[in-house]
Amino acid sequence: MARASGDELSSPADADQLTTVLGVDIDPELLVLALTHRSYAYEHGGLAHNERLEFLGDSILGQAVTVMLYRDNPELDEGELAKRRASLVSSAALSEVARSIGLGRFLLLGKGEEQTGGRDKSSILADTVEALIGATYLDRGGEHATDLVLRLIRPLLDNPERFGAAMDPKTSLQELAARVGRGLPSYQVKDSGPDHSKRFHATVLLGGTAVATGSGSSKKQAEMAAALEAWTILQSA
């Protein structure tokens, strides 16, 4: 599914590789649709893109995570359950899930997004995860879609340190930066697009040096995405 050269799609073997990683077969046309970013669609004569599937997948994701948390944590009250759900369905968490399965290389992106690092943009990765969940629901039904959600999300729960970072990346970054002597993080945020569809782009700085960037549909989401990326960089340094 990844772009092989020019505007061609790569071989069916790549589709098989992705569905193997996901652990579910998805109709090839729906799979392509789930991977098609609007920038690619617009550059190719107004093709359908993945935003409707993303809308559907977001709802399925929220329900599956809610049921999982309710069943697995009988000791938690609704406030704590809500906090955990919010962290697990956040753009920051979903983008980490996407990176863990190498999703970026399968995306269909326009040339502009390609040139500006779209394959590793947290917002694009997170949206595509939701679109894949939506495609799974349409093709295989609710049970398979729920199973996919749990396979993708559970690794965050199995890694408490990363789950903590995904839950509250700004606090996690602040604590890690202090431990390694990098000082207090600061953020610069810019927005783009029309008022009804703004995108926010955040840069996190440590000691006055830009360390990572992130984007989202709100200032908070953009800062969280940037913070998690910076935490990942410091953690692996």
mmCIF file of C-alpha atoms in Angstrom:
data_model
loop_
_atom_site.group_PDB
_atom_site.id
_atom_site.type_symbol
_atom_site.label_atom_id
_atom_site.label_comp_id
_atom_site.label_asym_id
_atom_site.label_seq_id
_atom_site.Cartn_x
_atom_site.Cartn_y
_atom_site.Cartn_z
ATOM 1 C CA MET A 1 0.000 0.000 0.000
ATOM 2 C CA ALA A 2 2.924 2.400 0.484
ATOM 3 C CA ARG A 3 3.897 4.582 -2.439
ATOM 4 C CA ALA A 4 6.471 2.675 -4.471
ATOM 5 C CA SER A 5 7.361 5.306 -7.033
ATOM 6 C CA GLY A 6 5.574 8.337 -8.356
ATOM 7 C CA ASP A 7 1.883 7.948 -7.648
ATOM 8 C CA GLU A 8 1.750 4.154 -7.905
ATOM 9 C CA LEU A 9 0.721 1.869 -5.090
ATOM 10 C CA SER A 10 3.053 -0.890 -4.059
ATOM 11 C CA SER A 11 2.405 -4.609 -4.379
ATOM 12 C CA PRO A 12 -0.378 -6.600 -2.690
ATOM 13 C CA ALA A 13 2.346 -8.160 -0.554
ATOM 14 C CA ASP A 14 2.522 -4.856 1.343
ATOM 15 C CA ALA A 15 -1.210 -5.016 2.009
ATOM 16 C CA ASP A 16 -0.751 -8.548 3.311
ATOM 17 C CA GLN A 17 2.053 -7.345 5.549
ATOM 18 C CA LEU A 18 -0.108 -4.637 7.086
ATOM 19 C CA THR A 19 -3.113 -6.891 7.655
ATOM 20 C CA THR A 20 -0.789 -9.463 9.234
ATOM 21 C CA VAL A 21 0.479 -6.830 11.660
ATOM 22 C CA LEU A 22 -3.097 -5.758 12.404
ATOM 23 C CA GLY A 23 -4.196 -9.360 12.824
ATOM 24 C CA VAL A 24 -7.311 -8.974 10.675
ATOM 25 C CA ASP A 25 -8.098 -9.189 6.967
ATOM 26 C CA ILE A 26 -9.718 -6.066 5.550
ATOM 27 C CA ASP A 27 -11.300 -5.710 2.118
ATOM 28 C CA PRO A 28 -8.552 -4.259 -0.136
ATOM 29 C CA GLU A 29 -10.664 -1.300 -1.279
ATOM 30 C CA LEU A 30 -11.568 -0.378 2.289
ATOM 31 C CA LEU A 31 -7.941 -0.789 3.312
ATOM 32 C CA VAL A 32 -6.799 1.642 0.622
ATOM 33 C CA LEU A 33 -9.521 4.076 1.641
ATOM 34 C CA ALA A 34 -8.454 3.900 5.295
ATOM 35 C CA LEU A 35 -4.888 4.761 4.305
ATOM 36 C CA THR A 36 -5.805 7.621 1.957
ATOM 37 C CA HIS A 37 -5.155 11.037 3.460
ATOM 38 C CA ARG A 38 -7.159 13.932 2.073
ATOM 39 C CA SER A 39 -3.986 15.521 0.677
ATOM 40 C CA TYR A 40 -3.485 12.500 -1.597
ATOM 41 C CA ALA A 41 -7.172 12.432 -2.528
ATOM 42 C CA TYR A 42 -7.177 16.107 -3.558
ATOM 43 C CA GLU A 43 -4.049 15.689 -5.671
ATOM 44 C CA HIS A 44 -5.655 12.804 -7.539
ATOM 45 C CA GLY A 45 -8.862 14.369 -8.754
ATOM 46 C CA GLY A 46 -10.911 14.364 -5.587
ATOM 47 C CA LEU A 47 -10.710 10.697 -4.628
ATOM 48 C CA ALA A 48 -12.511 9.509 -1.517
ATOM 49 C CA HIS A 49 -10.383 9.818 1.625
ATOM 50 C CA ASN A 50 -10.388 8.335 5.106
ATOM 51 C CA GLU A 51 -12.121 10.992 7.197
ATOM 52 C CA ARG A 52 -15.546 9.287 7.244
ATOM 53 C CA LEU A 53 -13.909 6.028 8.304
ATOM 54 C CA GLU A 54 -11.993 7.976 10.949
ATOM 55 C CA PHE A 55 -15.295 9.345 12.305
ATOM 56 C CA LEU A 56 -16.710 5.823 12.551
ATOM 57 C CA GLY A 57 -13.551 4.353 14.044
ATOM 58 C CA ASP A 58 -13.393 7.026 16.733
ATOM 59 C CA SER A 59 -16.777 5.923 18.077
ATOM 60 C CA ILE A 60 -15.875 2.227 18.027
ATOM 61 C CA LEU A 61 -12.536 2.937 19.697
ATOM 62 C CA GLY A 62 -14.197 4.856 22.522
ATOM 63 C CA GLN A 63 -16.751 2.136 23.195
ATOM 64 C CA ALA A 64 -14.216 -0.704 23.130
ATOM 65 C CA VAL A 65 -11.817 1.072 25.477
ATOM 66 C CA THR A 66 -14.641 2.047 27.842
ATOM 67 C CA VAL A 67 -15.871 -1.552 28.147
ATOM 68 C CA MET A 68 -12.331 -2.883 28.605
ATOM 69 C CA LEU A 69 -11.508 -0.417 31.375
ATOM 70 C CA TYR A 70 -14.846 -1.025 33.124
ATOM 71 C CA ARG A 71 -14.377 -4.793 33.150
ATOM 72 C CA ASP A 72 -10.681 -4.826 34.020
ATOM 73 C CA ASN A 73 -10.732 -2.203 36.788
ATOM 74 C CA PRO A 74 -13.663 -2.818 39.174
ATOM 75 C CA GLU A 75 -11.863 -0.828 41.864
ATOM 76 C CA LEU A 76 -11.790 2.438 39.900
ATOM 77 C CA ASP A 77 -14.495 5.097 40.122
ATOM 78 C CA GLU A 78 -15.963 6.788 37.053
ATOM 79 C CA GLY A 79 -13.620 9.764 37.305
ATOM 80 C CA GLU A 80 -10.485 7.645 37.107
ATOM 81 C CA LEU A 81 -12.004 5.483 34.382
ATOM 82 C CA ALA A 82 -12.752 8.627 32.357
ATOM 83 C CA LYS A 83 -9.155 9.848 32.750
ATOM 84 C CA ARG A 84 -7.730 6.552 31.582
ATOM 85 C CA ARG A 85 -10.105 6.362 28.655
ATOM 86 C CA ALA A 86 -9.190 9.884 27.575
ATOM 87 C CA SER A 87 -5.504 9.010 27.633
ATOM 88 C CA LEU A 88 -5.895 5.773 25.679
ATOM 89 C CA VAL A 89 -7.968 7.325 22.881
ATOM 90 C CA SER A 90 -5.866 10.488 22.667
ATOM 91 C CA SER A 91 -4.004 11.474 19.527
ATOM 92 C CA ALA A 92 -0.735 11.090 21.415
ATOM 93 C CA ALA A 93 -1.487 7.504 22.413
ATOM 94 C CA LEU A 94 -2.829 6.465 19.010
ATOM 95 C CA SER A 95 0.180 7.905 17.216
ATOM 96 C CA GLU A 96 2.438 5.824 19.453
ATOM 97 C CA VAL A 97 0.398 2.756 18.555
ATOM 98 C CA ALA A 98 0.782 3.629 14.867
ATOM 99 C CA ARG A 99 4.555 4.005 15.162
ATOM 100 C CA SER A 100 4.845 0.698 16.984
ATOM 101 C CA ILE A 101 3.387 -1.137 13.968
ATOM 102 C CA GLY A 102 5.206 0.936 11.334
ATOM 103 C CA LEU A 103 1.990 2.373 9.954
ATOM 104 C CA GLY A 104 3.578 5.501 8.520
ATOM 105 C CA ARG A 105 5.150 3.769 5.534
ATOM 106 C CA PHE A 106 1.758 2.535 4.312
ATOM 107 C CA LEU A 107 0.096 5.950 4.177
ATOM 108 C CA LEU A 108 -1.077 7.541 0.930
ATOM 109 C CA LEU A 109 -0.077 11.198 1.200
ATOM 110 C CA GLY A 110 -0.002 14.213 -1.068
ATOM 111 C CA LYS A 111 3.361 15.634 -2.084
ATOM 112 C CA GLY A 112 3.131 18.496 0.387
ATOM 113 C CA GLU A 113 2.510 16.229 3.344
ATOM 114 C CA GLU A 114 5.207 13.872 2.113
ATOM 115 C CA GLN A 115 7.753 16.657 2.024
ATOM 116 C CA THR A 116 6.878 17.958 5.489
ATOM 117 C CA GLY A 117 7.208 14.635 7.292
ATOM 118 C CA GLY A 118 3.590 13.565 7.119
ATOM 119 C CA ARG A 119 4.449 9.899 7.568
ATOM 120 C CA ASP A 120 5.438 10.627 11.152
ATOM 121 C CA LYS A 121 2.910 13.337 12.042
ATOM 122 C CA SER A 122 1.055 12.325 15.161
ATOM 123 C CA SER A 123 -2.288 13.674 13.977
ATOM 124 C CA ILE A 124 -2.163 11.828 10.648
ATOM 125 C CA LEU A 125 -1.043 8.587 12.265
ATOM 126 C CA ALA A 126 -3.736 8.754 14.942
ATOM 127 C CA ASP A 127 -6.462 9.534 12.411
ATOM 128 C CA THR A 128 -5.375 6.597 10.259
ATOM 129 C CA VAL A 129 -5.549 4.190 13.188
ATOM 130 C CA GLU A 130 -9.159 5.266 13.718
ATOM 131 C CA ALA A 131 -9.885 4.866 9.995
ATOM 132 C CA LEU A 132 -8.513 1.314 10.060
ATOM 133 C CA ILE A 133 -10.776 0.513 13.002
ATOM 134 C CA GLY A 134 -13.733 1.897 11.064
ATOM 135 C CA ALA A 135 -12.794 -0.136 7.983
ATOM 136 C CA THR A 136 -12.554 -3.280 10.086
ATOM 137 C CA TYR A 137 -16.009 -2.658 11.513
ATOM 138 C CA LEU A 138 -17.561 -2.211 8.073
ATOM 139 C CA ASP A 139 -15.886 -5.271 6.594
ATOM 140 C CA ARG A 140 -15.699 -7.707 9.509
ATOM 141 C CA GLY A 141 -18.189 -6.446 12.078
ATOM 142 C CA GLY A 142 -18.115 -5.197 15.637
ATOM 143 C CA GLU A 143 -16.408 -8.181 17.259
ATOM 144 C CA HIS A 144 -13.388 -8.052 14.947
ATOM 145 C CA ALA A 145 -13.195 -4.258 15.267
ATOM 146 C CA THR A 146 -13.212 -4.509 19.063
ATOM 147 C CA ASP A 147 -10.546 -7.215 18.969
ATOM 148 C CA LEU A 148 -8.393 -4.938 16.808
ATOM 149 C CA VAL A 149 -8.777 -2.056 19.246
ATOM 150 C CA LEU A 150 -7.706 -4.222 22.172
ATOM 151 C CA ARG A 151 -4.692 -5.646 20.318
ATOM 152 C CA LEU A 152 -3.531 -2.144 19.475
ATOM 153 C CA ILE A 153 -4.173 -0.553 22.865
ATOM 154 C CA ARG A 154 -3.129 -3.249 25.336
ATOM 155 C CA PRO A 155 0.625 -2.799 24.749
ATOM 156 C CA LEU A 156 0.287 0.667 26.276
ATOM 157 C CA LEU A 157 -1.218 -0.876 29.395
ATOM 158 C CA ASP A 158 1.467 -3.577 29.469
ATOM 159 C CA ASN A 159 4.187 -0.912 29.507
ATOM 160 C CA PRO A 160 3.372 1.249 32.557
ATOM 161 C CA GLU A 161 6.106 3.786 31.840
ATOM 162 C CA ARG A 162 4.916 4.434 28.295
ATOM 163 C CA PHE A 163 1.300 4.363 29.375
ATOM 164 C CA GLY A 164 2.081 7.043 31.940
ATOM 165 C CA ALA A 165 3.728 9.141 29.270
ATOM 166 C CA ALA A 166 0.779 8.699 26.909
ATOM 167 C CA MET A 167 -1.667 9.533 29.715
ATOM 168 C CA ASP A 168 0.045 12.789 30.692
ATOM 169 C CA PRO A 169 2.905 13.507 28.301
ATOM 170 C CA LYS A 170 3.540 17.065 29.463
ATOM 171 C CA THR A 171 4.062 16.018 33.082
ATOM 172 C CA SER A 172 6.105 12.983 32.037
ATOM 173 C CA LEU A 173 8.344 15.160 29.873
ATOM 174 C CA GLN A 174 8.804 17.710 32.646
ATOM 175 C CA GLU A 175 9.840 14.978 35.091
ATOM 176 C CA LEU A 176 12.204 13.276 32.642
ATOM 177 C CA ALA A 177 13.769 16.569 31.534
ATOM 178 C CA ALA A 178 14.441 17.454 35.175
ATOM 179 C CA ARG A 179 16.080 14.057 35.805
ATOM 180 C CA VAL A 180 18.452 14.440 32.868
ATOM 181 C CA GLY A 181 19.212 18.103 33.534
ATOM 182 C CA ARG A 182 17.478 19.591 30.501
ATOM 183 C CA GLY A 183 15.431 22.178 32.373
ATOM 184 C CA LEU A 184 11.760 23.110 32.199
ATOM 185 C CA PRO A 185 9.977 22.508 28.872
ATOM 186 C CA SER A 186 8.309 25.425 27.111
ATOM 187 C CA TYR A 187 5.951 25.401 24.148
ATOM 188 C CA GLN A 188 5.424 27.519 21.050
ATOM 189 C CA VAL A 189 2.119 27.026 19.261
ATOM 190 C CA LYS A 190 0.981 28.263 15.856
ATOM 191 C CA ASP A 191 -2.288 27.612 14.061
ATOM 192 C CA SER A 192 -3.226 27.235 10.418
ATOM 193 C CA GLY A 193 -6.346 26.832 8.333
ATOM 194 C CA PRO A 194 -9.788 28.481 8.416
ATOM 195 C CA ASP A 195 -11.569 29.225 11.679
ATOM 196 C CA HIS A 196 -13.942 26.289 11.309
ATOM 197 C CA SER A 197 -11.115 23.794 10.701
ATOM 198 C CA LYS A 198 -7.981 25.047 12.428
ATOM 199 C CA ARG A 199 -4.905 22.890 12.961
ATOM 200 C CA PHE A 200 -2.482 23.659 15.757
ATOM 201 C CA HIS A 201 1.262 22.997 15.552
ATOM 202 C CA ALA A 202 3.361 22.939 18.709
ATOM 203 C CA THR A 203 7.114 22.988 19.221
ATOM 204 C CA VAL A 204 8.550 21.966 22.587
ATOM 205 C CA LEU A 205 11.805 23.584 23.671
ATOM 206 C CA LEU A 206 14.279 22.492 26.325
ATOM 207 C CA GLY A 207 16.864 25.039 27.345
ATOM 208 C CA GLY A 208 15.726 27.201 24.457
ATOM 209 C CA THR A 209 16.394 24.449 21.902
ATOM 210 C CA ALA A 210 13.593 22.946 19.820
ATOM 211 C CA VAL A 211 13.385 19.228 20.560
ATOM 212 C CA ALA A 212 10.169 17.993 18.965
ATOM 213 C CA THR A 213 6.967 19.064 17.260
ATOM 214 C CA GLY A 214 3.375 17.883 17.290
ATOM 215 C CA SER A 215 0.048 18.847 15.782
ATOM 216 C CA GLY A 216 -3.618 18.431 16.585
ATOM 217 C CA SER A 217 -7.086 19.906 16.346
ATOM 218 C CA SER A 218 -6.549 21.933 19.528
ATOM 219 C CA LYS A 219 -3.656 23.671 21.251
ATOM 220 C CA LYS A 220 -3.771 21.073 24.019
ATOM 221 C CA GLN A 221 -3.607 18.148 21.596
ATOM 222 C CA ALA A 222 -0.701 19.701 19.717
ATOM 223 C CA GLU A 223 1.264 20.304 22.916
ATOM 224 C CA MET A 224 0.571 16.762 24.123
ATOM 225 C CA ALA A 225 1.756 15.288 20.833
ATOM 226 C CA ALA A 226 4.933 17.405 20.919
ATOM 227 C CA ALA A 227 5.568 16.505 24.556
ATOM 228 C CA LEU A 228 5.219 12.775 23.914
ATOM 229 C CA GLU A 229 7.564 12.978 20.941
ATOM 230 C CA ALA A 230 10.106 14.870 23.068
ATOM 231 C CA TRP A 231 9.708 12.315 25.902
ATOM 232 C CA THR A 232 10.386 9.515 23.411
ATOM 233 C CA ILE A 233 13.505 11.259 22.138
ATOM 234 C CA LEU A 234 14.903 11.871 25.631
ATOM 235 C CA GLN A 235 13.995 8.374 26.773
ATOM 236 C CA SER A 236 15.989 6.790 23.951
ATOM 237 C CA ALA A 237 18.972 9.162 24.200
#
